[in-house]
Amino acid sequence: MDQENQVQIRALAQKYSREELMIVLGSADPEMAAIAAETAAGRNLTYIGPSAEVRFGLKAYHVLELKEFIAPEVYSRHLEMMEMILDIPGIVSEVSSVREQVFAEE
């Protein structure tokens, strides 16, 4: 997750409670999606950037996990092609694994 996004997330996390926020990822790579989910949760594995000293405590979902909540015409126009070329099971597995590990006690 780039530093600009970390700054924006940090500002929103300071303004709203974590129950009001979630991170929606669009990464095409399962490993990168997992790293971004770790950063959102508060386990910044790089130890650099605005999230290094802050635990956001936010759950992350890949946009393709949220298909049922997206209007069909919007999904078709913007996301359907991704479904054909990405490793969706791999991405969902990585991101959901982070949620399960970090938020198991909830």
mmCIF file of C-alpha atoms in Angstrom:
data_model
loop_
_atom_site.group_PDB
_atom_site.id
_atom_site.type_symbol
_atom_site.label_atom_id
_atom_site.label_comp_id
_atom_site.label_asym_id
_atom_site.label_seq_id
_atom_site.Cartn_x
_atom_site.Cartn_y
_atom_site.Cartn_z
ATOM 1 C CA MET A 1 0.000 0.000 0.000
ATOM 2 C CA ASP A 2 1.562 3.287 -1.023
ATOM 3 C CA GLN A 3 2.235 6.074 1.443
ATOM 4 C CA GLU A 4 -0.394 8.392 -0.047
ATOM 5 C CA ASN A 5 -3.114 5.818 0.636
ATOM 6 C CA GLN A 6 -1.735 5.271 4.134
ATOM 7 C CA VAL A 7 -2.030 9.013 4.821
ATOM 8 C CA GLN A 8 -5.650 9.043 3.639
ATOM 9 C CA ILE A 9 -6.523 5.954 5.666
ATOM 10 C CA ARG A 10 -4.830 7.366 8.738
ATOM 11 C CA ALA A 11 -6.843 10.606 8.456
ATOM 12 C CA LEU A 12 -10.113 8.703 8.052
ATOM 13 C CA ALA A 13 -9.253 6.317 10.905
ATOM 14 C CA GLN A 14 -8.685 9.312 13.170
ATOM 15 C CA LYS A 15 -11.995 10.876 12.132
ATOM 16 C CA TYR A 16 -14.262 7.799 12.212
ATOM 17 C CA SER A 17 -14.494 4.703 14.371
ATOM 18 C CA ARG A 18 -13.250 1.443 12.914
ATOM 19 C CA GLU A 19 -16.821 0.126 12.926
ATOM 20 C CA GLU A 20 -17.659 2.802 10.335
ATOM 21 C CA LEU A 21 -14.784 2.003 7.985
ATOM 22 C CA MET A 22 -13.453 -0.822 5.870
ATOM 23 C CA ILE A 23 -10.775 -0.953 3.230
ATOM 24 C CA VAL A 24 -11.688 -2.028 -0.301
ATOM 25 C CA LEU A 25 -8.704 -3.378 -2.208
ATOM 26 C CA GLY A 26 -8.280 -3.735 -5.935
ATOM 27 C CA SER A 27 -4.906 -5.458 -6.126
ATOM 28 C CA ALA A 28 -4.429 -7.893 -8.989
ATOM 29 C CA ASP A 29 -1.891 -9.962 -7.048
ATOM 30 C CA PRO A 30 -2.799 -12.188 -4.068
ATOM 31 C CA GLU A 31 0.412 -11.411 -2.154
ATOM 32 C CA MET A 32 0.079 -7.659 -2.644
ATOM 33 C CA ALA A 33 -3.563 -7.819 -1.569
ATOM 34 C CA ALA A 34 -2.491 -9.660 1.597
ATOM 35 C CA ILE A 35 0.175 -7.043 2.376
ATOM 36 C CA ALA A 36 -2.371 -4.246 1.919
ATOM 37 C CA ALA A 37 -4.851 -6.109 4.147
ATOM 38 C CA GLU A 38 -2.125 -6.525 6.788
ATOM 39 C CA THR A 39 -1.392 -2.793 6.641
ATOM 40 C CA ALA A 40 -5.090 -1.946 6.997
ATOM 41 C CA ALA A 41 -5.374 -4.276 9.971
ATOM 42 C CA GLY A 42 -2.377 -2.691 11.621
ATOM 43 C CA ARG A 43 0.392 -5.119 10.914
ATOM 44 C CA ASN A 44 2.552 -2.975 8.653
ATOM 45 C CA LEU A 45 5.075 -5.549 7.517
ATOM 46 C CA THR A 46 7.322 -2.948 5.907
ATOM 47 C CA TYR A 47 7.568 -0.781 9.040
ATOM 48 C CA ILE A 48 7.693 2.320 6.861
ATOM 49 C CA GLY A 49 5.267 5.058 6.000
ATOM 50 C CA PRO A 50 2.450 6.726 7.924
ATOM 51 C CA SER A 51 1.074 3.403 9.175
ATOM 52 C CA ALA A 52 4.350 2.257 10.751
ATOM 53 C CA GLU A 53 3.497 3.640 14.180
ATOM 54 C CA VAL A 54 -0.313 3.331 13.981
ATOM 55 C CA ARG A 55 -2.601 0.311 14.154
ATOM 56 C CA PHE A 56 -5.562 1.110 11.914
ATOM 57 C CA GLY A 57 -7.512 -1.970 12.994
ATOM 58 C CA LEU A 58 -9.543 -1.963 9.778
ATOM 59 C CA LYS A 59 -10.872 -4.981 7.936
ATOM 60 C CA ALA A 60 -10.004 -5.167 4.261
ATOM 61 C CA TYR A 61 -11.961 -6.812 1.484
ATOM 62 C CA HIS A 62 -11.079 -7.212 -2.165
ATOM 63 C CA VAL A 63 -13.588 -5.448 -4.407
ATOM 64 C CA LEU A 64 -14.440 -8.750 -6.076
ATOM 65 C CA GLU A 65 -15.522 -10.156 -2.682
ATOM 66 C CA LEU A 66 -18.194 -7.456 -2.621
ATOM 67 C CA LYS A 67 -19.848 -8.376 -5.921
ATOM 68 C CA GLU A 68 -23.275 -8.940 -4.351
ATOM 69 C CA PHE A 69 -23.298 -5.356 -3.039
ATOM 70 C CA ILE A 70 -22.420 -3.707 -6.362
ATOM 71 C CA ALA A 71 -25.076 -2.748 -8.907
ATOM 72 C CA PRO A 72 -24.908 -5.278 -11.779
ATOM 73 C CA GLU A 73 -24.417 -2.609 -14.453
ATOM 74 C CA VAL A 74 -21.545 -1.044 -12.492
ATOM 75 C CA TYR A 75 -19.946 -4.423 -11.873
ATOM 76 C CA SER A 76 -20.288 -5.369 -15.534
ATOM 77 C CA ARG A 77 -18.763 -2.114 -16.728
ATOM 78 C CA HIS A 78 -15.864 -1.852 -14.290
ATOM 79 C CA LEU A 79 -15.070 -5.229 -12.753
ATOM 80 C CA GLU A 80 -16.311 -8.126 -14.837
ATOM 81 C CA MET A 81 -13.148 -8.291 -16.942
ATOM 82 C CA MET A 82 -11.049 -8.589 -13.782
ATOM 83 C CA GLU A 83 -13.042 -11.673 -12.855
ATOM 84 C CA MET A 84 -11.835 -13.390 -16.028
ATOM 85 C CA ILE A 85 -8.124 -12.689 -15.663
ATOM 86 C CA LEU A 86 -7.316 -12.560 -11.944
ATOM 87 C CA ASP A 87 -6.692 -15.365 -9.486
ATOM 88 C CA ILE A 88 -9.873 -14.581 -7.545
ATOM 89 C CA PRO A 89 -9.734 -17.653 -5.273
ATOM 90 C CA GLY A 90 -6.106 -16.836 -4.428
ATOM 91 C CA ILE A 91 -6.836 -13.180 -3.716
ATOM 92 C CA VAL A 92 -9.912 -13.947 -1.613
ATOM 93 C CA SER A 93 -8.024 -16.645 0.286
ATOM 94 C CA GLU A 94 -5.138 -14.303 1.134
ATOM 95 C CA VAL A 95 -7.298 -11.345 2.166
ATOM 96 C CA SER A 96 -9.791 -13.414 4.158
ATOM 97 C CA SER A 97 -6.914 -15.212 5.877
ATOM 98 C CA VAL A 98 -5.614 -11.870 7.153
ATOM 99 C CA ARG A 99 -9.079 -10.985 8.472
ATOM 100 C CA GLU A 100 -9.381 -14.363 10.198
ATOM 101 C CA GLN A 101 -5.930 -14.116 11.801
ATOM 102 C CA VAL A 102 -6.106 -10.511 12.941
ATOM 103 C CA PHE A 103 -9.761 -10.309 13.930
ATOM 104 C CA ALA A 104 -10.281 -13.855 15.267
ATOM 105 C CA GLU A 105 -11.180 -12.584 18.731
ATOM 106 C CA GLU A 106 -14.100 -10.475 17.473
#
